[in-house]
GROMACS .gro file of C-alpha atoms in nm:
model
  199
    1UNK     CA    1  18.882  19.544   5.095
    2UNK     CA    2  19.115  19.301   5.211
    3UNK     CA    3  19.210  19.182   5.564
    4UNK     CA    4  19.524  19.374   5.709
    5UNK     CA    5  19.652  19.084   5.771
    6UNK     CA    6  19.679  18.912   5.472
    7UNK     CA    7  19.799  19.198   5.274
    8UNK     CA    8  20.100  19.238   5.560
    9UNK     CA    9  20.182  18.848   5.511
   10UNK     CA   10  20.255  18.938   5.108
   11UNK     CA   11  20.611  19.030   5.118
   12UNK     CA   12  20.850  18.990   4.835
   13UNK     CA   13  21.177  18.706   4.957
   14UNK     CA   14  21.477  18.924   4.784
   15UNK     CA   15  21.703  18.648   4.883
   16UNK     CA   16  21.555  18.399   4.699
   17UNK     CA   17  21.721  18.309   4.348
   18UNK     CA   18  21.388  18.291   4.134
   19UNK     CA   19  21.582  18.133   3.850
   20UNK     CA   20  21.738  17.866   4.074
   21UNK     CA   21  21.376  17.807   4.219
   22UNK     CA   22  21.176  17.764   3.889
   23UNK     CA   23  21.505  17.548   3.757
   24UNK     CA   24  21.460  17.316   4.071
   25UNK     CA   25  21.093  17.304   4.052
   26UNK     CA   26  21.054  17.206   3.700
   27UNK     CA   27  21.348  16.968   3.658
   28UNK     CA   28  21.329  16.608   3.677
   29UNK     CA   29  21.608  16.550   3.846
   30UNK     CA   30  21.920  16.374   3.716
   31UNK     CA   31  21.846  16.084   3.509
   32UNK     CA   32  22.091  15.793   3.645
   33UNK     CA   33  21.998  15.505   3.371
   34UNK     CA   34  22.178  15.605   3.057
   35UNK     CA   35  21.921  15.429   2.808
   36UNK     CA   36  21.654  15.657   2.939
   37UNK     CA   37  21.874  15.970   2.975
   38UNK     CA   38  21.969  15.922   2.557
   39UNK     CA   39  21.567  15.905   2.456
   40UNK     CA   40  21.443  16.153   2.721
   41UNK     CA   41  21.263  16.455   2.514
   42UNK     CA   42  21.330  16.794   2.736
   43UNK     CA   43  21.029  16.931   2.607
   44UNK     CA   44  20.775  16.690   2.709
   45UNK     CA   45  20.659  16.624   3.052
   46UNK     CA   46  20.735  16.330   3.261
   47UNK     CA   47  20.410  16.125   3.204
   48UNK     CA   48  20.441  16.194   2.877
   49UNK     CA   49  20.823  16.073   2.836
   50UNK     CA   50  20.758  15.725   3.034
   51UNK     CA   51  20.447  15.676   2.818
   52UNK     CA   52  20.614  15.702   2.497
   53UNK     CA   53  20.910  15.471   2.639
   54UNK     CA   54  20.656  15.209   2.764
   55UNK     CA   55  20.724  15.253   3.105
   56UNK     CA   56  20.489  15.339   3.381
   57UNK     CA   57  20.462  15.669   3.602
   58UNK     CA   58  20.240  15.506   3.864
   59UNK     CA   59  20.318  15.140   3.929
   60UNK     CA   60  19.954  15.101   4.124
   61UNK     CA   61  19.799  15.209   3.818
   62UNK     CA   62  19.966  15.007   3.590
   63UNK     CA   63  19.939  14.681   3.729
   64UNK     CA   64  19.604  14.764   3.918
   65UNK     CA   65  19.429  14.641   4.227
   66UNK     CA   66  19.236  14.336   4.116
   67UNK     CA   67  18.827  14.380   4.201
   68UNK     CA   68  18.721  14.081   4.375
   69UNK     CA   69  18.345  14.221   4.333
   70UNK     CA   70  18.351  14.218   3.949
   71UNK     CA   71  18.552  13.865   3.932
   72UNK     CA   72  18.297  13.704   4.160
   73UNK     CA   73  17.987  13.883   3.928
   74UNK     CA   74  18.170  13.706   3.656
   75UNK     CA   75  18.152  13.356   3.816
   76UNK     CA   76  17.805  13.424   3.858
   77UNK     CA   77  17.701  13.524   3.494
   78UNK     CA   78  17.903  13.203   3.397
   79UNK     CA   79  17.708  12.982   3.637
   80UNK     CA   80  17.372  13.129   3.540
   81UNK     CA   81  17.437  13.168   3.159
   82UNK     CA   82  17.470  13.525   3.066
   83UNK     CA   83  17.817  13.479   2.919
   84UNK     CA   84  17.668  13.611   2.563
   85UNK     CA   85  17.617  13.935   2.736
   86UNK     CA   86  17.942  13.931   2.930
   87UNK     CA   87  18.128  13.915   2.580
   88UNK     CA   88  17.939  14.187   2.405
   89UNK     CA   89  18.024  14.402   2.718
   90UNK     CA   90  18.402  14.307   2.703
   91UNK     CA   91  18.393  14.371   2.342
   92UNK     CA   92  18.258  14.747   2.363
   93UNK     CA   93  18.496  14.828   2.681
   94UNK     CA   94  18.809  14.671   2.553
   95UNK     CA   95  19.012  14.962   2.384
   96UNK     CA   96  19.350  14.856   2.159
   97UNK     CA   97  19.635  15.023   2.296
   98UNK     CA   98  19.876  15.183   2.078
   99UNK     CA   99  20.248  15.042   2.126
  100UNK     CA  100  20.530  15.292   2.266
  101UNK     CA  101  20.727  15.461   2.030
  102UNK     CA  102  21.037  15.427   2.216
  103UNK     CA  103  20.966  15.027   2.288
  104UNK     CA  104  21.326  14.994   2.232
  105UNK     CA  105  21.413  15.104   2.550
  106UNK     CA  106  21.236  14.878   2.812
  107UNK     CA  107  21.395  14.615   2.577
  108UNK     CA  108  21.727  14.766   2.650
  109UNK     CA  109  21.631  14.760   3.020
  110UNK     CA  110  21.540  14.416   3.037
  111UNK     CA  111  21.863  14.302   2.868
  112UNK     CA  112  22.036  14.527   3.096
  113UNK     CA  113  21.869  14.328   3.404
  114UNK     CA  114  21.933  13.992   3.281
  115UNK     CA  115  22.287  14.051   3.211
  116UNK     CA  116  22.502  13.881   3.475
  117UNK     CA  117  22.658  14.103   3.762
  118UNK     CA  118  22.947  14.057   3.968
  119UNK     CA  119  22.899  14.038   4.344
  120UNK     CA  120  23.032  14.312   4.493
  121UNK     CA  121  23.002  14.186   4.845
  122UNK     CA  122  23.265  14.155   5.097
  123UNK     CA  123  23.272  14.063   5.448
  124UNK     CA  124  23.404  14.332   5.711
  125UNK     CA  125  23.784  14.336   5.809
  126UNK     CA  126  23.671  14.192   6.168
  127UNK     CA  127  23.503  13.938   6.025
  128UNK     CA  128  23.788  13.842   5.797
  129UNK     CA  129  24.046  13.841   6.065
  130UNK     CA  130  23.820  13.599   6.306
  131UNK     CA  131  23.775  13.373   6.048
  132UNK     CA  132  24.126  13.333   5.977
  133UNK     CA  133  24.220  13.305   6.289
  134UNK     CA  134  23.924  13.034   6.363
  135UNK     CA  135  24.068  12.858   6.023
  136UNK     CA  136  24.425  12.850   6.128
  137UNK     CA  137  24.332  12.699   6.469
  138UNK     CA  138  24.079  12.452   6.395
  139UNK     CA  139  24.101  12.419   6.002
  140UNK     CA  140  23.713  12.285   5.924
  141UNK     CA  141  23.643  12.177   6.270
  142UNK     CA  142  23.321  12.399   6.311
  143UNK     CA  143  23.236  12.220   6.697
  144UNK     CA  144  23.560  12.312   6.822
  145UNK     CA  145  23.514  12.668   6.679
  146UNK     CA  146  23.215  12.708   6.908
  147UNK     CA  147  23.409  12.611   7.211
  148UNK     CA  148  23.663  12.888   7.179
  149UNK     CA  149  23.697  13.181   7.371
  150UNK     CA  150  23.732  13.414   7.081
  151UNK     CA  151  23.342  13.318   6.987
  152UNK     CA  152  23.197  13.594   7.177
  153UNK     CA  153  22.929  13.626   6.948
  154UNK     CA  154  22.846  13.278   7.063
  155UNK     CA  155  22.781  13.153   6.723
  156UNK     CA  156  22.665  12.802   6.629
  157UNK     CA  157  22.849  12.565   6.423
  158UNK     CA  158  22.607  12.579   6.152
  159UNK     CA  159  22.688  12.990   6.140
  160UNK     CA  160  23.052  12.950   6.173
  161UNK     CA  161  22.999  12.699   5.852
  162UNK     CA  162  22.755  12.961   5.686
  163UNK     CA  163  23.021  13.207   5.743
  164UNK     CA  164  23.331  12.994   5.650
  165UNK     CA  165  23.164  12.928   5.304
  166UNK     CA  166  23.032  13.298   5.226
  167UNK     CA  167  23.430  13.360   5.319
  168UNK     CA  168  23.506  13.124   5.081
  169UNK     CA  169  23.294  13.215   4.789
  170UNK     CA  170  23.463  13.556   4.793
  171UNK     CA  171  23.755  13.489   4.603
  172UNK     CA  172  23.935  13.816   4.636
  173UNK     CA  173  23.952  13.791   4.987
  174UNK     CA  174  23.965  13.445   5.013
  175UNK     CA  175  24.259  13.414   4.785
  176UNK     CA  176  24.453  13.652   4.984
  177UNK     CA  177  24.423  13.449   5.270
  178UNK     CA  178  24.540  13.162   5.082
  179UNK     CA  179  24.841  13.402   4.943
  180UNK     CA  180  24.951  13.486   5.316
  181UNK     CA  181  24.950  13.141   5.455
  182UNK     CA  182  25.119  12.960   5.127
  183UNK     CA  183  24.862  12.733   5.065
  184UNK     CA  184  24.673  12.602   4.786
  185UNK     CA  185  24.274  12.534   4.766
  186UNK     CA  186  24.384  12.154   4.744
  187UNK     CA  187  24.557  12.156   5.053
  188UNK     CA  188  24.243  12.237   5.236
  189UNK     CA  189  24.111  11.911   5.140
  190UNK     CA  190  24.353  11.756   5.339
  191UNK     CA  191  24.217  11.978   5.654
  192UNK     CA  192  24.033  11.823   5.909
  193UNK     CA  193  23.639  11.763   5.884
  194UNK     CA  194  23.670  11.872   5.526
  195UNK     CA  195  23.408  11.627   5.416
  196UNK     CA  196  23.122  11.728   5.653
  197UNK     CA  197  23.136  12.067   5.518
  198UNK     CA  198  22.876  11.985   5.258
  199UNK     CA  199  22.580  11.854   5.502
   0.00000   0.00000   0.00000
């Protein structure tokens, strides 16, 4: 006979949607990568799907932790002259791995990763506003920027220089600033301290 408390705890939860619960438990979730999504077999497990594509399920197992003890043993064998035995042992251990069926997935992913991407980085509006103020007032004189009252963050001249360079490297924001002041990039060369900017 079972304990009364155990029997009492087994109550059916009517408020739970079993169909939805099963779907959430068995689903892999939304696959965001287009190439993986196209080659994903719904009837196979996650592990077998990734193995077929040549991808690792667990990166720790794929790369493996180096075994220092075995490495030391190999060095000792080499020094003592037991190399022949070691070669025979490795021949038995070495299994030939079959190439993955969908190896093209890895190649596509590598190609996608190597493609040049446009930087999405933008400076916050407040920072841009401050930099515009400093550039209007001091041009490229970073030492003068340090002494200004609006330098509440107490930035050094090197930090100012880095921020201005970053601002200039974002064409979307910097071109807007130039347009608002009716300037061209050639006009900036006449600004004070422009030559020291390349330090």
